[in-house]
Short mmCIF file of C-alpha atoms in Angstrom, two decimals:
data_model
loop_
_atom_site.label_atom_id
_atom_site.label_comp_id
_atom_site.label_asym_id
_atom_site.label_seq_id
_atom_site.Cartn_x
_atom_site.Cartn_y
_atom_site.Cartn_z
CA UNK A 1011 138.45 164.61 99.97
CA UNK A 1012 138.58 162.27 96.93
CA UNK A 1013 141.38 162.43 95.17
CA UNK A 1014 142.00 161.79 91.40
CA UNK A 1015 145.01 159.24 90.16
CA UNK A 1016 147.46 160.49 87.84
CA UNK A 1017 147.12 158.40 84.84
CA UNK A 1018 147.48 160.23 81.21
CA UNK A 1019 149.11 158.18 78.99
CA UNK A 1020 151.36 160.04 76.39
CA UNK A 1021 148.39 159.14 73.53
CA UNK A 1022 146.19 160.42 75.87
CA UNK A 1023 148.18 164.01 76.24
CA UNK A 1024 148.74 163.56 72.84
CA UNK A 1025 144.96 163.42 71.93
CA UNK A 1026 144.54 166.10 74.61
CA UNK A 1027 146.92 168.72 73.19
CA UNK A 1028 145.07 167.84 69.33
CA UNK A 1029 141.68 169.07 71.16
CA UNK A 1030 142.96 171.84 72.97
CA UNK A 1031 145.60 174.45 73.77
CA UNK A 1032 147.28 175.64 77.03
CA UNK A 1033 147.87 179.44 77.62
CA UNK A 1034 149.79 180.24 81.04
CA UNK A 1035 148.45 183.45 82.34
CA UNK A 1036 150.97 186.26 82.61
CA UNK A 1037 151.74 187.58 85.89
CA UNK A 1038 149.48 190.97 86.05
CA UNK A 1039 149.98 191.59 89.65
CA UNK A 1040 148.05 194.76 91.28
CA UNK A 1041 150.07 197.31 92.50
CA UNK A 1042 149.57 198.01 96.30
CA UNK A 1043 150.72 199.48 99.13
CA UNK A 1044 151.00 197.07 102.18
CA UNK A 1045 150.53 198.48 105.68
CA UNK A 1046 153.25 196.70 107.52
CA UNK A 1047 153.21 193.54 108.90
CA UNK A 1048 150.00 193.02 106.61
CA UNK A 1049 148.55 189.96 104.75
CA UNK A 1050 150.12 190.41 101.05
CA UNK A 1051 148.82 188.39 97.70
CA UNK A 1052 149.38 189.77 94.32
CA UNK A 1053 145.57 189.31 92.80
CA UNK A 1054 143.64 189.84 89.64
CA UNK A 1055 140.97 192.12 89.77
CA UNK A 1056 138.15 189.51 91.22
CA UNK A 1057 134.77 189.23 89.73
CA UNK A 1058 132.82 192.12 92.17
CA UNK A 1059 129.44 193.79 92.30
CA UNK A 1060 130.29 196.42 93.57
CA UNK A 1061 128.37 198.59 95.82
CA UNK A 1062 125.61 196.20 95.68
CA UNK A 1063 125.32 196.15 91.96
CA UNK A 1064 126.10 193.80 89.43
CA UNK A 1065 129.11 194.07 87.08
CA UNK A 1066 130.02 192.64 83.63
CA UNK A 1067 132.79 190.57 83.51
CA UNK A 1068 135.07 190.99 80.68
CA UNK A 1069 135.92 187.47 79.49
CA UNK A 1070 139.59 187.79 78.60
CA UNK A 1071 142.26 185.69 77.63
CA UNK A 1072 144.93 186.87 79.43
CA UNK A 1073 142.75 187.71 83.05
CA UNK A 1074 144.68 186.78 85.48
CA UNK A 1075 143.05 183.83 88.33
CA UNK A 1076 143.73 184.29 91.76
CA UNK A 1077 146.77 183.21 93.01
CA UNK A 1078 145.14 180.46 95.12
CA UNK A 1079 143.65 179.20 92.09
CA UNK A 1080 145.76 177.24 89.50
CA UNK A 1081 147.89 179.70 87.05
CA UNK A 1082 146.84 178.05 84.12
CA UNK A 1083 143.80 178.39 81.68
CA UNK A 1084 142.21 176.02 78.70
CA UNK A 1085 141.67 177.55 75.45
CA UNK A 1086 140.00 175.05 72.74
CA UNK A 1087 141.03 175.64 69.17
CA UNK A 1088 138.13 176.64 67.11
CA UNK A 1089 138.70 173.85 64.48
CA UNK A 1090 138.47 171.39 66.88
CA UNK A 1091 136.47 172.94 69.59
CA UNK A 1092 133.69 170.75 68.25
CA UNK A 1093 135.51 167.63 68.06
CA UNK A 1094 135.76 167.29 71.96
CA UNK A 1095 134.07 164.59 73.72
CA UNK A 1096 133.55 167.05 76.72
CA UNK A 1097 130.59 168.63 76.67
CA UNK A 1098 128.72 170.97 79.54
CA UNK A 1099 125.29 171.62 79.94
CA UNK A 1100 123.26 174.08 82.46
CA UNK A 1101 120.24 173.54 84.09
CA UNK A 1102 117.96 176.76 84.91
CA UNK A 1103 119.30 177.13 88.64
CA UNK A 1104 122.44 179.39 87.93
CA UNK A 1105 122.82 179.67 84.39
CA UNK A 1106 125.00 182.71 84.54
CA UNK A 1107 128.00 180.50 86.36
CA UNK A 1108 127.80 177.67 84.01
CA UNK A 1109 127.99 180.12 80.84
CA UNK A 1110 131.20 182.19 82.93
CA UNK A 1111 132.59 178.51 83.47
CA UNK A 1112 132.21 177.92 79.47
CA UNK A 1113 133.40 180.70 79.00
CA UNK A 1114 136.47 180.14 81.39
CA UNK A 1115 137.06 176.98 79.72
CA UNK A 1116 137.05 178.08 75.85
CA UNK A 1117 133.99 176.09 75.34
CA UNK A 1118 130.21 176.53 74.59
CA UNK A 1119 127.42 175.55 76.46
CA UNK A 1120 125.88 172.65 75.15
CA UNK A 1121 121.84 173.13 73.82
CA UNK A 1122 119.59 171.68 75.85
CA UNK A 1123 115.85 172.30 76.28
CA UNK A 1124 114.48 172.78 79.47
CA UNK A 1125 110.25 173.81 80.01
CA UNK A 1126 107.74 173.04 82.80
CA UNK A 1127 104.33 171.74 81.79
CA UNK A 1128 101.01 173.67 83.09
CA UNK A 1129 100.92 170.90 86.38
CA UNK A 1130 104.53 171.75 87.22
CA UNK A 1131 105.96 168.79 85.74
CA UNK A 1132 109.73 169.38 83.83
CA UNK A 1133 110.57 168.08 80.83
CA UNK A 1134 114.31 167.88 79.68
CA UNK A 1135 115.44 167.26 75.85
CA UNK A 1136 119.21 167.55 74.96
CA UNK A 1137 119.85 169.35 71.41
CA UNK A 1138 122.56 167.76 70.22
CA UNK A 1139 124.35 164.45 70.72
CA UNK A 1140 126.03 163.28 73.70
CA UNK A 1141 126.89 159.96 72.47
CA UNK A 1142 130.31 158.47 74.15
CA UNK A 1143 130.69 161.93 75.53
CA UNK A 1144 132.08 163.36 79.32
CA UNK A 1145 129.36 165.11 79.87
CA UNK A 1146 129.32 167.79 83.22
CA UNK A 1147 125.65 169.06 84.37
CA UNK A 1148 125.71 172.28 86.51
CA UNK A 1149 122.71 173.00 88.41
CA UNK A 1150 123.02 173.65 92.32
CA UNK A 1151 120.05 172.95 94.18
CA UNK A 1152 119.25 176.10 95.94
CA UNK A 1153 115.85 177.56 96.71
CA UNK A 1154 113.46 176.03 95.33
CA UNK A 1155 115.32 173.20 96.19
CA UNK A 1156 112.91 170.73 95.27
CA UNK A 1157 112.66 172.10 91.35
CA UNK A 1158 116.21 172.25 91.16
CA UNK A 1159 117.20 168.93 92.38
CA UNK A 1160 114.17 167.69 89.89
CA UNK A 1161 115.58 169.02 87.13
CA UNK A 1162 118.90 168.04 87.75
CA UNK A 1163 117.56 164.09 88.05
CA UNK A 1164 115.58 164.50 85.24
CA UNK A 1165 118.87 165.85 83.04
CA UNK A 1166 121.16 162.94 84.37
CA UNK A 1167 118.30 161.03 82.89
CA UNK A 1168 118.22 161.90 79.93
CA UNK A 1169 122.14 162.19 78.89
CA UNK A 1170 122.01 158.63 80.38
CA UNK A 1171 119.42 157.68 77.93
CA UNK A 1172 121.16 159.29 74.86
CA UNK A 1173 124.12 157.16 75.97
CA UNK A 1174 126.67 159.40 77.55
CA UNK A 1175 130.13 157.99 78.83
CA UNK A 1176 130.55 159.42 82.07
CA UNK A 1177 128.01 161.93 83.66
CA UNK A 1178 129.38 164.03 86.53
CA UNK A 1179 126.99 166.32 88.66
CA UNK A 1180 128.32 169.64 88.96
CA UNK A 1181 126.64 170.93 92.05
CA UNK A 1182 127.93 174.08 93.75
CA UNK A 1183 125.37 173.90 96.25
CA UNK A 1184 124.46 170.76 97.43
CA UNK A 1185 120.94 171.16 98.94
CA UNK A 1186 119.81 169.27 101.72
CA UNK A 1187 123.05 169.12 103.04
CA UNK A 1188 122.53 169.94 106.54
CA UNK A 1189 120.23 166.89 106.99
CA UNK A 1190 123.04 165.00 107.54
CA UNK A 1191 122.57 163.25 111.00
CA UNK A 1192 120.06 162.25 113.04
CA UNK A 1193 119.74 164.82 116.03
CA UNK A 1194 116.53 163.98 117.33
CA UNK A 1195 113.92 160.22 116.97
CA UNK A 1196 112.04 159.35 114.12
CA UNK A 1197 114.40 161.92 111.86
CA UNK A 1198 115.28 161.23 108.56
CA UNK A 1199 118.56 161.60 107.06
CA UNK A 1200 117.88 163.57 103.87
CA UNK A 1201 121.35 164.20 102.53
CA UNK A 1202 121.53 160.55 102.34
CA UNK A 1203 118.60 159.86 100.46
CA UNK A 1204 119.56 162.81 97.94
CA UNK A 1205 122.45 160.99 97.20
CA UNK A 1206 120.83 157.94 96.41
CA UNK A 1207 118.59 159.84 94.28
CA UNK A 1208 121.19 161.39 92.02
CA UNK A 1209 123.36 158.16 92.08
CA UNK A 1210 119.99 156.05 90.90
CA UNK A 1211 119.35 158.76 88.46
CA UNK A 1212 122.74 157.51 86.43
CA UNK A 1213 125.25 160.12 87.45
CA UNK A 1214 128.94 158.52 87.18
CA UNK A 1215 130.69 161.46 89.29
CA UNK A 1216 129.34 164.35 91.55
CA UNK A 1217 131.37 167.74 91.77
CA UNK A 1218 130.74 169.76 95.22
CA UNK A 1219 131.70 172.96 96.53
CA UNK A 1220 131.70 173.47 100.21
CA UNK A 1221 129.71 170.85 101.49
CA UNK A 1222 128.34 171.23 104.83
CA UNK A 1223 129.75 168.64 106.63
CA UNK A 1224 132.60 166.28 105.16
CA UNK A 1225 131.22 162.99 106.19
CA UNK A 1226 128.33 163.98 103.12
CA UNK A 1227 130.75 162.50 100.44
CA UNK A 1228 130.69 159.27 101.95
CA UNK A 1229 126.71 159.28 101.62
CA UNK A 1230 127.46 158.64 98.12
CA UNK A 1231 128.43 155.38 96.08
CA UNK A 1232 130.35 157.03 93.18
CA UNK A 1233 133.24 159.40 93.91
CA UNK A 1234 132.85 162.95 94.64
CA UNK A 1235 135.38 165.71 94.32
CA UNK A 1236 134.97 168.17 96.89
CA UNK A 1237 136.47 172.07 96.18
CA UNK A 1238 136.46 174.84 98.81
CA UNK A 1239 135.47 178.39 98.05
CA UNK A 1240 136.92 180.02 100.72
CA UNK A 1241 140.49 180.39 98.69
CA UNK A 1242 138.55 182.66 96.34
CA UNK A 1243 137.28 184.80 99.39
CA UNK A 1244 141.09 184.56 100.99
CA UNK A 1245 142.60 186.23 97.58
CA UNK A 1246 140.10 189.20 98.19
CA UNK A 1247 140.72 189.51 101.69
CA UNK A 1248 144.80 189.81 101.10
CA UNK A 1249 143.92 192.03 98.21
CA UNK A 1250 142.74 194.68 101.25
CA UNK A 1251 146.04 194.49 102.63
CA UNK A 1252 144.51 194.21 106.54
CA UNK A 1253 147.36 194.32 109.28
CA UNK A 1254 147.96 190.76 110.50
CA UNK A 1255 148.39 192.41 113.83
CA UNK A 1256 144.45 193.97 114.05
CA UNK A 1257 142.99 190.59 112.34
CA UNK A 1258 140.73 188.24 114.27
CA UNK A 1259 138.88 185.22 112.38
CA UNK A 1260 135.53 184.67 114.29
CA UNK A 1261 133.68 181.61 114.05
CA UNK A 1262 129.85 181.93 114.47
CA UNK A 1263 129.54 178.64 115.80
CA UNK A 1264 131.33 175.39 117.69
CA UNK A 1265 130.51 173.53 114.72
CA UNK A 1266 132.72 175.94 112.33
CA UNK A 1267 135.88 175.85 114.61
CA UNK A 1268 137.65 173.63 112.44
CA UNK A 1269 136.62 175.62 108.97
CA UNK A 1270 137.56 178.74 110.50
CA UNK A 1271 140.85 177.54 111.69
CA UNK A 1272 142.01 176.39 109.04
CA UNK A 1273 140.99 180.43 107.18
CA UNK A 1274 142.69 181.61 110.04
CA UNK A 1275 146.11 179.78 108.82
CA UNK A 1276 145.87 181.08 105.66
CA UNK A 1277 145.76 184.77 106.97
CA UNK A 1278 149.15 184.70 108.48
CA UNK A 1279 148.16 182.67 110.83
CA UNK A 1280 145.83 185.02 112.43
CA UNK A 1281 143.86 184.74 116.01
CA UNK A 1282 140.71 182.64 116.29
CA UNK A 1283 137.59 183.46 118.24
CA UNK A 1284 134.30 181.26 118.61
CA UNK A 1285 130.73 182.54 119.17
CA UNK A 1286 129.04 180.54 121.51
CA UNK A 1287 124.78 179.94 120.98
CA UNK A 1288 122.17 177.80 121.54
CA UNK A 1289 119.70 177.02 119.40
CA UNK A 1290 116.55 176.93 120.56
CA UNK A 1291 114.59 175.23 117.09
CA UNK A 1292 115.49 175.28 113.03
CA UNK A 1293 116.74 178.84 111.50
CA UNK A 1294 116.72 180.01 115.47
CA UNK A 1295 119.89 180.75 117.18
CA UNK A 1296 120.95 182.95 120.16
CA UNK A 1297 124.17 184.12 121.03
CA UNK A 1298 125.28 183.46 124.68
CA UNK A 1299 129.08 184.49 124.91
CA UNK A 1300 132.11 184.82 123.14
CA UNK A 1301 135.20 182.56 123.70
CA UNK A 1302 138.66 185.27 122.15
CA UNK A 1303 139.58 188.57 122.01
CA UNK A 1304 138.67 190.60 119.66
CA UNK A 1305 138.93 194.61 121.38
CA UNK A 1306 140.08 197.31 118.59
CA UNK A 1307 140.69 194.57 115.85
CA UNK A 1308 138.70 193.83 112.48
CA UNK A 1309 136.91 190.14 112.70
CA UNK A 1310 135.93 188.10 110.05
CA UNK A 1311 133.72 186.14 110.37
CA UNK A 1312 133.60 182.70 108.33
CA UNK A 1313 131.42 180.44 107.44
CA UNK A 1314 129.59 177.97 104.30
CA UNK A 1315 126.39 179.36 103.97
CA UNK A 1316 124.49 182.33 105.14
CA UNK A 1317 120.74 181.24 105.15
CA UNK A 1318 118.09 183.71 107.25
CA UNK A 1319 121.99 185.30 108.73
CA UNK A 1320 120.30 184.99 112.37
CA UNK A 1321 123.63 183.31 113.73
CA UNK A 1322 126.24 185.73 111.83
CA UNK A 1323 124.33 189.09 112.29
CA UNK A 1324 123.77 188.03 116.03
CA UNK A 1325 127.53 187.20 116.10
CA UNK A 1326 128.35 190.40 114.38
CA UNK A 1327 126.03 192.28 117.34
CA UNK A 1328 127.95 190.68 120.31
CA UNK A 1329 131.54 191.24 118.49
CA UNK A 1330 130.54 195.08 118.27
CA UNK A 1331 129.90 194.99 122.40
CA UNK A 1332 133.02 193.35 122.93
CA UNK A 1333 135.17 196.05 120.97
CA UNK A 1334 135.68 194.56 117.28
CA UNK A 1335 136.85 197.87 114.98
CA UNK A 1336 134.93 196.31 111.92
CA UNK A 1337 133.54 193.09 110.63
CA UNK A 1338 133.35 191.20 107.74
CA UNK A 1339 131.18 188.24 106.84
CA UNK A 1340 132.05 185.89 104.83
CA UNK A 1341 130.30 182.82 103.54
CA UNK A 1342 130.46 180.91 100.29
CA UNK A 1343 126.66 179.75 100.05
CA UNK A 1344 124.71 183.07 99.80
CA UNK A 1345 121.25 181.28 100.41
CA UNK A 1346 119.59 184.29 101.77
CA UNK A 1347 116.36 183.55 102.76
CA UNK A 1348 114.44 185.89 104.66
CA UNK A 1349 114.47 188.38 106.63
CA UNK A 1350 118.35 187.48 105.50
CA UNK A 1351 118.73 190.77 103.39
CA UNK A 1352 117.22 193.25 106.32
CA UNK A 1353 119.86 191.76 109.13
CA UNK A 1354 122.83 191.75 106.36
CA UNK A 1355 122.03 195.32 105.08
CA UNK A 1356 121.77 196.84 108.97
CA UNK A 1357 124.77 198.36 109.48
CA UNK A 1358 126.18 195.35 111.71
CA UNK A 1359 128.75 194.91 108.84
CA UNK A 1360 131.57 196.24 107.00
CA UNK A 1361 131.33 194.00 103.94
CA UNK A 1362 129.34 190.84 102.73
CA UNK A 1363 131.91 188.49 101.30
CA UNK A 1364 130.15 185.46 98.98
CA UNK A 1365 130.64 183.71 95.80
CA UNK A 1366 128.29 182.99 92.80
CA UNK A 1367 127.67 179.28 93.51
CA UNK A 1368 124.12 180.38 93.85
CA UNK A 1369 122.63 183.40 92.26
CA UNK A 1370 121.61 186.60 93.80
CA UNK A 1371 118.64 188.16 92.66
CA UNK A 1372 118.29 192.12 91.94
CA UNK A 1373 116.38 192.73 94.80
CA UNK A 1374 118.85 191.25 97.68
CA UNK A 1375 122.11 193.57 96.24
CA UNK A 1376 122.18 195.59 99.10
CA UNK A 1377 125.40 198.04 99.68
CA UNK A 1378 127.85 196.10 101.89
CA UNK A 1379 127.89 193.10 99.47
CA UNK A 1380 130.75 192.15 97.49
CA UNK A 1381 130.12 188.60 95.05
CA UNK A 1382 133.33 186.30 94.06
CA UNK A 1383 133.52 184.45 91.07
CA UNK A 1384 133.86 180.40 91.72
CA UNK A 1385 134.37 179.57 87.78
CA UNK A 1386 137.91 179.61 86.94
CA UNK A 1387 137.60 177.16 90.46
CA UNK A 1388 135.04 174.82 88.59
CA UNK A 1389 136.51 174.93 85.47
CA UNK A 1390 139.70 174.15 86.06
CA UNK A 1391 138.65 170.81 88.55
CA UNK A 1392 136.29 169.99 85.51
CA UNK A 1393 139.63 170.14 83.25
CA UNK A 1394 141.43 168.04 85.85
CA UNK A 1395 138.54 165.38 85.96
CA UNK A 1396 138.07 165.16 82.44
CA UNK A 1397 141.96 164.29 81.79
CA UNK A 1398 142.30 162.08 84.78
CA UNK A 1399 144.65 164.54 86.54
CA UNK A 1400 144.90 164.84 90.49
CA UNK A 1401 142.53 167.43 91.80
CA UNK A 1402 144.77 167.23 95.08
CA UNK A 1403 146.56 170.73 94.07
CA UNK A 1404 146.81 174.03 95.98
CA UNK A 1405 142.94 175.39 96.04
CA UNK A 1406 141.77 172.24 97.04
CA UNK A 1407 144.16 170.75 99.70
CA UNK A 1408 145.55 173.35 101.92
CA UNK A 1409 142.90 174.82 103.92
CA UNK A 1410 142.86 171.41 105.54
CA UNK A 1411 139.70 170.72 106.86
CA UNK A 1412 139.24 167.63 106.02
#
């Protein structure tokens, strides 16, 4: 993981604190009662759809982040609030995060202006200047990948046109990701050549959540902070107050041991069990055996990203013959492609567990499926960048997978 230097200057907190204000969150713990021996975390109420349906947030103040996420939150004075030199700007992939990460922030959204021609072609216009400016793009390139990472080129463009000081990516999902290797002749190595694309493009910095492999960082030429969801997911988990005693962590595959693990350690430090497949071509998988027990307990089952959710509902199936008392997925790409929604919503599961980093559309909220708010996560690492603090700090550095 790259890892920022220390290096604020007392001007430079001085000129800070003249832009901005810090407000420590008071400690609004919920009150709950453990079973014994269980997996305890005083949380904040997280940002849920519950039941399958989409909530409001209420943008407060004083809301209280989870307690693996820093304890502190940036307000911007109002006279000054235009005076930054930060400035953030969405793209049309996940609008909704990038305003809740504003919000999170005390900023505003910057204007920009965003349209496709009649051929398909995107044109990109910022509103207002961006001159000398740290300017953050968010735009993850989820389905359709290929419009999304467009756009996001084209916007890199154009705030390194209008003369931008630094320009960091902000991508929650990096698409493309899992063409990181060669695993057969005559492949190409996609992730690679996406990075090349967006460092070309002009970007100075690139900020990813969850990639899906490590070694992707090092496909780029500029530094890239890499964040984990999953200590969003482990808040709501201890919230439930599950018996450390009846708690398994699954992982659906060989390749997730090490992700899983490392969740497991977090859960005081629970059991781990591995689902063993073969996969027999591209969004095919089939489960052979499991390697664990997991008789009369409750497995969880971990993992990035949940695309068609053949290897986690066929998991999920084969834990259920072997004795597991519930299951819970969770995953903090919800890429759902299809027949994702069908497999998630059959009964296989207790609860969905995934985070915002790419949106959910109305017609995939299904029941079982709970959605975790990434943008205090974001926001605060966007903080950290922009005042050339260390990003090395609890949400980012203790799962350990790297």
């Amino acid at each position: 993981m790259t890892s920022l230097l220390h290096s604020a200057s007392p001007s430079s907190l001085a000129s800070r604190e003249s832009l901005r204000t810090r407000t420590f969150l008071p400690n609004r713990s919920c009150s709950r009662i453990a079973a014994p021996n269980g997996v305890r975390c005083n949380v904040g109420e997280p940002l849920k759809y519950a039941n399958g349906k989409p909530s409001t947030p209420l943008l407060k103040t004083e809301e209280m982040a989870p307690n693996f996420l820093a304890t502190e939150k940036h307000l911007v004075n109002a006279t000054t609030k235009n005076d930054t030199r930060l400035r953030i700007f969405s793209g049309t992939a996940n609008p909704a995060l990038s305003q809740e990460i504003a919000c999170n922030m005390g900023l505003e959204l910057g204007k920009i202006k965003i349209k496709r021609f009649a051929d398909g072609e995107i044109y990109v216009q910022l509103q207002e200047s961006v001159r000398g400016c740290d300017v953050y793009l968010v735009q993850p390139t989820c389905p359709p990948a290929n419009e999304n990472l467009m756009e996001l080129l084209i916007m890199i463009d154009a705030c390194r046109r209008a003369s931008a000081k630094n320009i960091t990516a902000v991508i929650p999902y990096f698409g493309y990701a899992r063409a990181d290797r060669k695993t057969q002749g005559r492949e190409s190595i996609a992730a690679k050549l996406v990075a090349n694309l967006i460092t070309e493009a002009g970007a100075n910095r690139v900020l990813a959540c969850d990639l899906h492999s490590g070694q992707s960082m090092g496909y780029f030429d500029i530094p890239v902070d890499h964040v984990y969801g999953q200590p969003v997911i482990l808040d709501y988990l201890a919230s439930k107050t599950i018996c450390s005693d009846d708690l398994v962590v699954v992982s659906p595959d060989v390749g997730g041991v090490a992700r899983a693990r490392a969740f497991a350690k977090k859960l005081s430090d629970a059991p781990l069990a591995i689902v063993d497949k073969r996969r027999h071509g591209h969004n095919v998988a089939e489960v052979m055996n499991l390697i664990g027990d997991v008789k009369g307990k409750v497995a969880v089952m971990v993992d990035d990203m949940i695309d068609t959710a053949g290897t986690i509902t066929k998991g999920a199936a084969l834990l259920h013959q072997e004795g597991a008392r519930e299951v819970y997925a969770c995953s903090t790409h919800a890429v759902f492609s299809p027949p994702a929604i069908e497999r998630l919503s059959s009964g296989l599961f207790q609860e969905v567990i995934i985070t915002n980093t790419i949106p959910v559309s109305e017609q995939n909220y299904f029941p079982q499926l709970t959605v975790l708010s990434v943008a205090n996560l974001l926001g605060e690492t966007i903080w950290r960048v922009h005042d050339d603090c260390s990003g090395v700090f609890e949400p980012f550095s203790t799962l350990g997978i790297d």
